[in-house]
């Protein structure tokens, strides 16, 4: 249970940084990964804060690794550094075990897909896809064959003679994928590839990307600010904020055990509540949870609560413990689930200076959900929360 | 930015707006439309077509025989050849310089960039006569480099090199001015894509950047050529009017006019006009070629 509480303090995060360094070392020895970034820093001339600061991660061979973060978190810059489109001020980029930090973009053998597609507008679809091969002096016959294969792979067979301006956004981006794949890159770098598309096409292309990846088994780095996309497509997440890597891990690990307050608030749509350590327990409003490690009595806590972490207590339950009551402020039915906002009764907690509102997500099918309406009084239990010691300020 | 965006001078704007709606919204009162149209056509007729016609009417005023005699003048041929020679030297050089300057300004951040942009415009902002005088001050007998040139027995002003230099200076901004906004609007993603696909810097430029710039280049070259052939002020100052050697077509027109040889002057003017019209036709043909190369119907 303790592990589920996701109670890592900052001391824990440093441990993880050390563990990460060890992982990198091991990777170098056994070359389990295809791509590694070590301690990369990039500062733009006029920016005060560095765009990327001390970023490190390893991408496993044949996997999809997502760089996830809000805009301005440095994820795109980091991807461009990997591609050789930006030169880092410090740090190393390793491709297949070789240091490529000083290698120009032309010779890195990476495939890059841009959010803006960046197709060559003056060339036909065929010539766009053929570009990398014709640069390499591949015979025309071979090129034509390969382009046909690739267009079939991206489900655009027969589109060769059209021009980019005649295609829809989704079609253009698939041409861009084919163009990047044509040169048989060692890694595929995707910079918000679906960011310019509408929601439905985005979901379709996400599924298509998974299929494509299953067929090609190409090591892929995906930059995205869309956590749903990242959780759905990738084997590994690298969560970034303000130029730093906040956490790396599988989507499940990151979701279940956020390493930093930023990750806890960014992934999974959590609400932040204030808490305190009292009598050996974490007090979050009227709730009690086991405290995180490395905290002392009286320490302030930051608690991140997701709607799924709260459950409704059945009114039949006798002598409910640690289950305060509250009034439903709003009720939103979103597809299969019902999202409630509950304002907790102040109760005996004398130091509760303001009302606590808490999100509750329940299944639409649950007998409780259908009966509840705005204004009803419910009893809640907090199953878990991500807890962090409040930094002394 | 939409990457499929074509040149701003696209021949075929492809609006997706339903035409009915558009007409509803954009419908002007008939009277206003008529007045505007009449004004535009009247202005064009008065200030473009009338003078153009007058040139030919005057040239042919004394009959075809006189006209043919006038345009058979070897001096006219010499000046026409010099004008073509100057344009043939100046336009390619300014194309290269203009592309370079535009590339530098649009794609790089550096100290003094604003100064450079201002300098690119300088030839437009100073009078051509002053531009010509500057070259006299530099390369004239008593100019800065005068003694050096005299020692080597080279002449720049009052000779063809001076005319070329003055024309280069005056027509420099056309290409750069045309390309800077184009390059700035296009961004660099396509160039970066070319790099990641293995293209060298030159391959990227030749196969990705240049094709995108072709319309701007074409217009820049046309404008540059028109001005190079028609430049009077700066060339007049550095030419020295050496008959048969440093007299360009516009200067020739002036000389004949000053000598009260109106038929000759207008005949020479008609040749200059025909050269300008030939340039326009060449542009049309080239544009047609470009569009055809892209398949009819594609965004140009």
mmCIF file of N, CA, C and O in Angstrom, chain A residues 56-138:
data_model
loop_
_atom_site.group_PDB
_atom_site.id
_atom_site.type_symbol
_atom_site.label_atom_id
_atom_site.label_comp_id
_atom_site.label_asym_id
_atom_site.label_seq_id
_atom_site.Cartn_x
_atom_site.Cartn_y
_atom_site.Cartn_z
ATOM 1 N N UNK A 56 18.721 14.161 -19.408
ATOM 2 C CA UNK A 56 19.253 12.842 -19.747
ATOM 3 C C UNK A 56 18.105 11.851 -19.872
ATOM 4 O O UNK A 56 17.155 11.914 -19.096
ATOM 5 N N UNK A 57 18.196 10.980 -20.852
ATOM 6 C CA UNK A 57 17.287 9.835 -20.896
ATOM 7 C C UNK A 57 17.829 8.822 -21.896
ATOM 8 O O UNK A 57 18.709 9.123 -22.694
ATOM 9 N N UNK A 58 17.301 7.626 -21.817
ATOM 10 C CA UNK A 58 17.696 6.567 -22.734
ATOM 11 C C UNK A 58 16.443 6.047 -23.425
ATOM 12 O O UNK A 58 15.417 5.849 -22.779
ATOM 13 N N UNK A 59 16.525 5.869 -24.731
ATOM 14 C CA UNK A 59 15.395 5.307 -25.464
ATOM 15 C C UNK A 59 15.757 3.903 -25.905
ATOM 16 O O UNK A 59 16.770 3.682 -26.557
ATOM 17 N N UNK A 60 14.900 2.964 -25.519
ATOM 18 C CA UNK A 60 15.183 1.568 -25.821
ATOM 19 C C UNK A 60 15.059 1.305 -27.315
ATOM 20 O O UNK A 60 14.271 1.950 -28.006
ATOM 21 N N UNK A 61 15.849 0.377 -27.803
ATOM 22 C CA UNK A 61 15.789 0.013 -29.220
ATOM 23 C C UNK A 61 14.425 -0.565 -29.555
ATOM 24 O O UNK A 61 13.905 -1.411 -28.825
ATOM 25 N N UNK A 62 13.838 -0.051 -30.620
ATOM 26 C CA UNK A 62 12.550 -0.573 -31.070
ATOM 27 C C UNK A 62 11.355 -0.105 -30.270
ATOM 28 O O UNK A 62 10.255 -0.571 -30.498
ATOM 29 N N UNK A 63 11.560 0.825 -29.331
ATOM 30 C CA UNK A 63 10.441 1.293 -28.523
ATOM 31 C C UNK A 63 9.991 2.686 -28.924
ATOM 32 O O UNK A 63 10.631 3.361 -29.709
ATOM 33 N N UNK A 64 8.856 3.081 -28.365
ATOM 34 C CA UNK A 64 8.391 4.454 -28.547
ATOM 35 C C UNK A 64 8.573 5.187 -27.225
ATOM 36 O O UNK A 64 8.014 4.796 -26.209
ATOM 37 N N UNK A 65 9.389 6.217 -27.246
ATOM 38 C CA UNK A 65 9.616 7.027 -26.060
ATOM 39 C C UNK A 65 8.991 8.392 -26.300
ATOM 40 O O UNK A 65 9.250 9.013 -27.324
ATOM 41 N N UNK A 66 8.147 8.842 -25.363
ATOM 42 C CA UNK A 66 7.508 10.139 -25.542
ATOM 43 C C UNK A 66 8.162 11.173 -24.644
ATOM 44 O O UNK A 66 8.386 10.920 -23.463
ATOM 45 N N UNK A 67 8.463 12.336 -25.223
ATOM 46 C CA UNK A 67 8.858 13.481 -24.425
ATOM 47 C C UNK A 67 7.584 14.277 -24.180
ATOM 48 O O UNK A 67 7.009 14.845 -25.105
ATOM 49 N N UNK A 68 7.148 14.275 -22.925
ATOM 50 C CA UNK A 68 5.862 14.875 -22.591
ATOM 51 C C UNK A 68 6.080 16.097 -21.717
ATOM 52 O O UNK A 68 6.856 16.048 -20.765
ATOM 53 N N UNK A 69 5.403 17.168 -22.043
ATOM 54 C CA UNK A 69 5.517 18.360 -21.206
ATOM 55 C C UNK A 69 4.699 19.483 -21.790
ATOM 56 O O UNK A 69 4.285 19.415 -22.940
ATOM 57 N N UNK A 70 4.451 20.523 -20.991
ATOM 58 C CA UNK A 70 3.698 21.658 -21.518
ATOM 59 C C UNK A 70 4.552 22.436 -22.521
ATOM 60 O O UNK A 70 5.748 22.177 -22.645
ATOM 61 N N UNK A 71 3.947 23.371 -23.237
ATOM 62 C CA UNK A 71 4.736 24.133 -24.200
ATOM 63 C C UNK A 71 5.763 24.967 -23.443
ATOM 64 O O UNK A 71 5.508 25.455 -22.353
ATOM 65 N N UNK A 72 6.954 25.047 -24.024
ATOM 66 C CA UNK A 72 8.028 25.768 -23.364
ATOM 67 C C UNK A 72 8.807 24.901 -22.393
ATOM 68 O O UNK A 72 9.679 25.398 -21.675
ATOM 69 N N UNK A 73 8.523 23.600 -22.370
ATOM 70 C CA UNK A 73 9.244 22.746 -21.429
ATOM 71 C C UNK A 73 10.566 22.260 -22.001
ATOM 72 O O UNK A 73 11.323 21.584 -21.316
ATOM 73 N N UNK A 74 10.851 22.578 -23.262
ATOM 74 C CA UNK A 74 12.144 22.216 -23.842
ATOM 75 C C UNK A 74 12.138 20.898 -24.584
ATOM 76 O O UNK A 74 13.167 20.463 -25.081
ATOM 77 N N UNK A 75 10.966 20.263 -24.690
ATOM 78 C CA UNK A 75 10.934 18.945 -25.321
ATOM 79 C C UNK A 75 11.262 19.003 -26.812
ATOM 80 O O UNK A 75 12.005 18.176 -27.317
ATOM 81 N N UNK A 76 10.721 20.036 -27.496
ATOM 82 C CA UNK A 76 11.019 20.157 -28.923
ATOM 83 C C UNK A 76 12.481 20.499 -29.154
ATOM 84 O O UNK A 76 13.114 19.984 -30.074
ATOM 85 N N UNK A 77 13.007 21.371 -28.316
ATOM 86 C CA UNK A 77 14.422 21.723 -28.437
ATOM 87 C C UNK A 77 15.284 20.483 -28.273
ATOM 88 O O UNK A 77 16.237 20.263 -29.033
ATOM 89 N N UNK A 78 14.927 19.660 -27.292
ATOM 90 C CA UNK A 78 15.702 18.444 -27.057
ATOM 91 C C UNK A 78 15.638 17.524 -28.280
ATOM 92 O O UNK A 78 16.650 16.949 -28.706
ATOM 93 N N UNK A 79 14.456 17.434 -28.880
ATOM 94 C CA UNK A 79 14.318 16.583 -30.071
ATOM 95 C C UNK A 79 15.166 17.124 -31.222
ATOM 96 O O UNK A 79 15.805 16.368 -31.960
ATOM 97 N N UNK A 80 15.162 18.447 -31.360
ATOM 98 C CA UNK A 80 15.948 19.064 -32.434
ATOM 99 C C UNK A 80 17.443 18.880 -32.187
ATOM 100 O O UNK A 80 18.224 18.787 -33.131
ATOM 101 N N UNK A 81 17.826 18.825 -30.927
ATOM 102 C CA UNK A 81 19.233 18.553 -30.608
ATOM 103 C C UNK A 81 19.585 17.124 -31.025
ATOM 104 O O UNK A 81 20.648 16.870 -31.590
ATOM 105 N N UNK A 82 18.662 16.201 -30.768
ATOM 106 C CA UNK A 82 18.903 14.806 -31.157
ATOM 107 C C UNK A 82 19.045 14.704 -32.675
ATOM 108 O O UNK A 82 19.878 13.974 -33.192
ATOM 109 N N UNK A 83 18.229 15.506 -33.404
ATOM 110 C CA UNK A 83 18.262 15.446 -34.867
ATOM 111 C C UNK A 83 19.481 16.159 -35.450
ATOM 112 O O UNK A 83 19.808 15.961 -36.615
ATOM 113 N N UNK A 84 20.124 17.001 -34.624
ATOM 114 C CA UNK A 84 21.249 17.767 -35.151
ATOM 115 C C UNK A 84 20.822 19.104 -35.723
ATOM 116 O O UNK A 84 21.601 19.776 -36.382
ATOM 117 N N UNK A 85 19.572 19.498 -35.492
ATOM 118 C CA UNK A 85 19.096 20.789 -35.978
ATOM 119 C C UNK A 85 19.437 21.916 -35.004
ATOM 120 O O UNK A 85 19.342 23.080 -35.344
ATOM 121 N N UNK A 86 19.785 21.541 -33.774
ATOM 122 C CA UNK A 86 20.286 22.515 -32.813
ATOM 123 C C UNK A 86 21.557 21.935 -32.221
ATOM 124 O O UNK A 86 21.706 20.716 -32.129
ATOM 125 N N UNK A 87 22.465 22.824 -31.830
ATOM 126 C CA UNK A 87 23.702 22.357 -31.230
ATOM 127 C C UNK A 87 23.632 22.632 -29.731
ATOM 128 O O UNK A 87 23.377 23.760 -29.320
ATOM 129 N N UNK A 88 23.788 21.595 -28.901
ATOM 130 C CA UNK A 88 23.696 21.820 -27.454
ATOM 131 C C UNK A 88 24.928 22.556 -26.940
ATOM 132 O O UNK A 88 26.017 22.452 -27.514
ATOM 133 N N UNK A 89 24.745 23.318 -25.853
ATOM 134 C CA UNK A 89 25.890 23.996 -25.239
ATOM 135 C C UNK A 89 26.741 22.991 -24.479
ATOM 136 O O UNK A 89 27.947 23.159 -24.338
ATOM 137 N N UNK A 90 26.098 21.977 -23.926
ATOM 138 C CA UNK A 90 26.829 20.952 -23.187
ATOM 139 C C UNK A 90 26.056 19.655 -23.288
ATOM 140 O O UNK A 90 24.866 19.662 -23.564
ATOM 141 N N UNK A 91 26.759 18.550 -23.043
ATOM 142 C CA UNK A 91 26.091 17.260 -23.038
ATOM 143 C C UNK A 91 26.396 16.450 -24.284
ATOM 144 O O UNK A 91 27.086 16.913 -25.192
ATOM 145 N N UNK A 92 25.863 15.226 -24.283
ATOM 146 C CA UNK A 92 26.204 14.270 -25.324
ATOM 147 C C UNK A 92 24.945 13.623 -25.874
ATOM 148 O O UNK A 92 23.995 13.362 -25.137
ATOM 149 N N UNK A 93 24.951 13.380 -27.181
ATOM 150 C CA UNK A 93 23.879 12.602 -27.808
ATOM 151 C C UNK A 93 24.518 11.334 -28.363
ATOM 152 O O UNK A 93 25.491 11.400 -29.109
ATOM 153 N N UNK A 94 24.000 10.192 -27.958
ATOM 154 C CA UNK A 94 24.542 8.913 -28.424
ATOM 155 C C UNK A 94 23.509 8.200 -29.280
ATOM 156 O O UNK A 94 22.349 8.069 -28.894
ATOM 157 N N UNK A 95 23.953 7.782 -30.443
ATOM 158 C CA UNK A 95 23.073 7.010 -31.334
ATOM 159 C C UNK A 95 23.720 5.655 -31.548
ATOM 160 O O UNK A 95 24.836 5.573 -32.061
ATOM 161 N N UNK A 96 23.042 4.598 -31.139
ATOM 162 C CA UNK A 96 23.601 3.267 -31.286
ATOM 163 C C UNK A 96 24.967 3.135 -30.642
ATOM 164 O O UNK A 96 25.828 2.410 -31.125
ATOM 165 N N UNK A 97 25.177 3.893 -29.566
ATOM 166 C CA UNK A 97 26.447 3.797 -28.859
ATOM 167 C C UNK A 97 27.515 4.769 -29.349
ATOM 168 O O UNK A 97 28.532 4.950 -28.700
ATOM 169 N N UNK A 98 27.283 5.435 -30.504
ATOM 170 C CA UNK A 98 28.283 6.385 -31.007
ATOM 171 C C UNK A 98 27.924 7.798 -30.585
ATOM 172 O O UNK A 98 26.754 8.176 -30.608
ATOM 173 N N UNK A 99 28.934 8.552 -30.241
ATOM 174 C CA UNK A 99 28.733 9.954 -29.902
ATOM 175 C C UNK A 99 28.493 10.733 -31.200
ATOM 176 O O UNK A 99 29.377 10.826 -32.050
ATOM 177 N N UNK A 100 27.290 11.266 -31.363
ATOM 178 C CA UNK A 100 26.978 11.997 -32.603
ATOM 179 C C UNK A 100 26.797 13.490 -32.334
ATOM 180 O O UNK A 100 26.315 14.225 -33.197
ATOM 181 N N UNK A 101 27.186 13.924 -31.133
ATOM 182 C CA UNK A 101 26.917 15.314 -30.752
ATOM 183 C C UNK A 101 27.428 16.304 -31.798
ATOM 184 O O UNK A 101 26.802 17.315 -32.060
ATOM 185 N N UNK A 102 28.582 16.010 -32.389
ATOM 186 C CA UNK A 102 29.155 16.960 -33.337
ATOM 187 C C UNK A 102 28.876 16.597 -34.794
ATOM 188 O O UNK A 102 29.396 17.241 -35.711
ATOM 189 N N UNK A 103 28.083 15.560 -34.992
ATOM 190 C CA UNK A 103 27.787 15.134 -36.353
ATOM 191 C C UNK A 103 26.676 16.029 -36.935
ATOM 192 O O UNK A 103 25.672 16.255 -36.279
ATOM 193 N N UNK A 104 26.872 16.545 -38.167
ATOM 194 C CA UNK A 104 25.806 17.377 -38.740
ATOM 195 C C UNK A 104 24.553 16.550 -39.016
ATOM 196 O O UNK A 104 24.609 15.334 -39.165
ATOM 197 N N UNK A 105 23.415 17.261 -39.076
ATOM 198 C CA UNK A 105 22.114 16.603 -39.239
ATOM 199 C C UNK A 105 22.097 15.649 -40.435
ATOM 200 O O UNK A 105 21.494 14.581 -40.369
ATOM 201 N N UNK A 106 22.787 16.038 -41.505
ATOM 202 C CA UNK A 106 22.736 15.237 -42.741
ATOM 203 C C UNK A 106 23.247 13.825 -42.531
ATOM 204 O O UNK A 106 22.880 12.907 -43.255
ATOM 205 N N UNK A 107 24.162 13.670 -41.565
ATOM 206 C CA UNK A 107 24.818 12.369 -41.450
ATOM 207 C C UNK A 107 24.378 11.571 -40.233
ATOM 208 O O UNK A 107 25.000 10.582 -39.865
ATOM 209 N N UNK A 108 23.308 12.033 -39.569
ATOM 210 C CA UNK A 108 22.884 11.310 -38.371
ATOM 211 C C UNK A 108 21.985 10.135 -38.687
ATOM 212 O O UNK A 108 21.782 9.265 -37.863
ATOM 213 N N UNK A 109 21.395 10.137 -39.868
ATOM 214 C CA UNK A 109 20.508 9.037 -40.222
ATOM 215 C C UNK A 109 19.266 8.983 -39.361
ATOM 216 O O UNK A 109 18.856 7.930 -38.900
ATOM 217 N N UNK A 110 18.658 10.169 -39.126
ATOM 218 C CA UNK A 110 17.413 10.182 -38.368
ATOM 219 C C UNK A 110 16.282 10.606 -39.306
ATOM 220 O O UNK A 110 16.511 11.300 -40.285
ATOM 221 N N UNK A 111 15.094 10.135 -39.015
ATOM 222 C CA UNK A 111 13.926 10.603 -39.750
ATOM 223 C C UNK A 111 13.187 11.591 -38.886
ATOM 224 O O UNK A 111 12.931 11.308 -37.721
ATOM 225 N N UNK A 112 12.860 12.749 -39.441
ATOM 226 C CA UNK A 112 12.229 13.803 -38.632
ATOM 227 C C UNK A 112 10.883 14.148 -39.236
ATOM 228 O O UNK A 112 10.769 14.375 -40.431
ATOM 229 N N UNK A 113 9.847 14.163 -38.399
ATOM 230 C CA UNK A 113 8.518 14.552 -38.864
ATOM 231 C C UNK A 113 8.097 15.799 -38.096
ATOM 232 O O UNK A 113 8.125 15.813 -36.870
ATOM 233 N N UNK A 114 7.748 16.846 -38.854
ATOM 234 C CA UNK A 114 7.449 18.142 -38.256
ATOM 235 C C UNK A 114 5.951 18.309 -38.034
ATOM 236 O O UNK A 114 5.134 17.759 -38.771
ATOM 237 N N UNK A 115 5.612 19.136 -37.052
ATOM 238 C CA UNK A 115 4.198 19.434 -36.819
ATOM 239 C C UNK A 115 3.570 20.093 -38.049
ATOM 240 O O UNK A 115 2.431 19.839 -38.392
ATOM 241 N N UNK A 116 4.352 20.927 -38.721
ATOM 242 C CA UNK A 116 3.842 21.657 -39.890
ATOM 243 C C UNK A 116 4.013 20.866 -41.184
ATOM 244 O O UNK A 116 3.945 21.438 -42.258
ATOM 245 N N UNK A 117 4.251 19.580 -41.087
ATOM 246 C CA UNK A 117 4.468 18.652 -42.221
ATOM 247 C C UNK A 117 5.774 18.948 -42.967
ATOM 248 O O UNK A 117 6.522 18.045 -43.277
ATOM 249 N N UNK A 118 5.989 20.243 -43.305
ATOM 250 C CA UNK A 118 7.215 20.639 -44.002
ATOM 251 C C UNK A 118 7.455 19.847 -45.282
ATOM 252 O O UNK A 118 8.583 19.540 -45.630
ATOM 253 N N UNK A 119 6.375 19.543 -45.988
ATOM 254 C CA UNK A 119 6.551 18.914 -47.302
ATOM 255 C C UNK A 119 7.087 19.964 -48.273
ATOM 256 O O UNK A 119 6.871 21.150 -48.089
ATOM 257 N N UNK A 120 7.781 19.490 -49.307
ATOM 258 C CA UNK A 120 8.296 20.427 -50.304
ATOM 259 C C UNK A 120 7.146 20.779 -51.245
ATOM 260 O O UNK A 120 6.692 19.930 -52.011
ATOM 261 N N UNK A 121 6.675 22.024 -51.202
ATOM 262 C CA UNK A 121 5.443 22.360 -51.936
ATOM 263 C C UNK A 121 5.606 22.301 -53.447
ATOM 264 O O UNK A 121 4.633 22.141 -54.166
ATOM 265 N N UNK A 122 6.850 22.417 -53.923
ATOM 266 C CA UNK A 122 7.050 22.454 -55.371
ATOM 267 C C UNK A 122 7.253 21.059 -55.954
ATOM 268 O O UNK A 122 7.474 20.920 -57.150
ATOM 269 N N UNK A 123 7.215 20.031 -55.100
ATOM 270 C CA UNK A 123 7.436 18.667 -55.587
ATOM 271 C C UNK A 123 6.163 17.837 -55.424
ATOM 272 O O UNK A 123 5.394 18.045 -54.499
ATOM 273 N N UNK A 124 6.000 16.864 -56.309
ATOM 274 C CA UNK A 124 4.869 15.949 -56.186
ATOM 275 C C UNK A 124 5.083 15.060 -54.964
ATOM 276 O O UNK A 124 6.165 15.033 -54.381
ATOM 277 N N UNK A 125 4.033 14.346 -54.569
ATOM 278 C CA UNK A 125 4.135 13.415 -53.445
ATOM 279 C C UNK A 125 5.272 12.417 -53.698
ATOM 280 O O UNK A 125 6.092 12.149 -52.818
ATOM 281 N N UNK A 126 5.324 11.901 -54.921
ATOM 282 C CA UNK A 126 6.378 10.953 -55.277
ATOM 283 C C UNK A 126 7.756 11.567 -55.042
ATOM 284 O O UNK A 126 8.617 10.971 -54.391
ATOM 285 N N UNK A 127 7.954 12.791 -55.554
ATOM 286 C CA UNK A 127 9.269 13.422 -55.438
ATOM 287 C C UNK A 127 9.605 13.767 -53.992
ATOM 288 O O UNK A 127 10.763 13.737 -53.589
ATOM 289 N N UNK A 128 8.568 14.101 -53.201
ATOM 290 C CA UNK A 128 8.806 14.345 -51.788
ATOM 291 C C UNK A 128 9.374 13.098 -51.122
ATOM 292 O O UNK A 128 10.377 13.165 -50.418
ATOM 293 N N UNK A 129 8.707 11.966 -51.335
ATOM 294 C CA UNK A 129 9.137 10.730 -50.691
ATOM 295 C C UNK A 129 10.500 10.298 -51.243
ATOM 296 O O UNK A 129 11.342 9.763 -50.517
ATOM 297 N N UNK A 130 10.717 10.574 -52.542
ATOM 298 C CA UNK A 130 11.951 10.128 -53.180
ATOM 299 C C UNK A 130 13.150 10.999 -52.822
ATOM 300 O O UNK A 130 14.299 10.608 -53.080
ATOM 301 N N UNK A 131 12.890 12.159 -52.204
ATOM 302 C CA UNK A 131 13.954 13.157 -52.029
ATOM 303 C C UNK A 131 15.235 12.599 -51.420
ATOM 304 O O UNK A 131 16.321 12.721 -51.980
ATOM 305 N N UNK A 132 15.098 11.946 -50.255
ATOM 306 C CA UNK A 132 16.285 11.446 -49.567
ATOM 307 C C UNK A 132 17.057 10.424 -50.390
ATOM 308 O O UNK A 132 18.289 10.389 -50.366
ATOM 309 N N UNK A 133 16.322 9.604 -51.139
ATOM 310 C CA UNK A 133 16.975 8.575 -51.948
ATOM 311 C C UNK A 133 17.675 9.193 -53.154
ATOM 312 O O UNK A 133 18.787 8.797 -53.514
ATOM 313 N N UNK A 134 17.028 10.177 -53.776
ATOM 314 C CA UNK A 134 17.647 10.772 -54.962
ATOM 315 C C UNK A 134 18.882 11.571 -54.565
ATOM 316 O O UNK A 134 19.842 11.658 -55.319
ATOM 317 N N UNK A 135 18.866 12.144 -53.357
ATOM 318 C CA UNK A 135 20.059 12.824 -52.840
ATOM 319 C C UNK A 135 21.218 11.826 -52.760
ATOM 320 O O UNK A 135 22.365 12.152 -53.038
ATOM 321 N N UNK A 136 20.887 10.590 -52.390
ATOM 322 C CA UNK A 136 21.930 9.576 -52.226
ATOM 323 C C UNK A 136 22.310 8.920 -53.551
ATOM 324 O O UNK A 136 23.112 7.985 -53.573
ATOM 325 N N UNK A 137 21.699 9.362 -54.641
ATOM 326 C CA UNK A 137 22.073 8.827 -55.950
ATOM 327 C C UNK A 137 21.580 7.409 -56.209
ATOM 328 O O UNK A 137 22.152 6.673 -56.989
ATOM 329 N N UNK A 138 20.477 7.033 -55.538
ATOM 330 C CA UNK A 138 19.888 5.713 -55.783
ATOM 331 C C UNK A 138 19.278 5.713 -57.191
ATOM 332 O O UNK A 138 18.667 6.706 -57.603
#
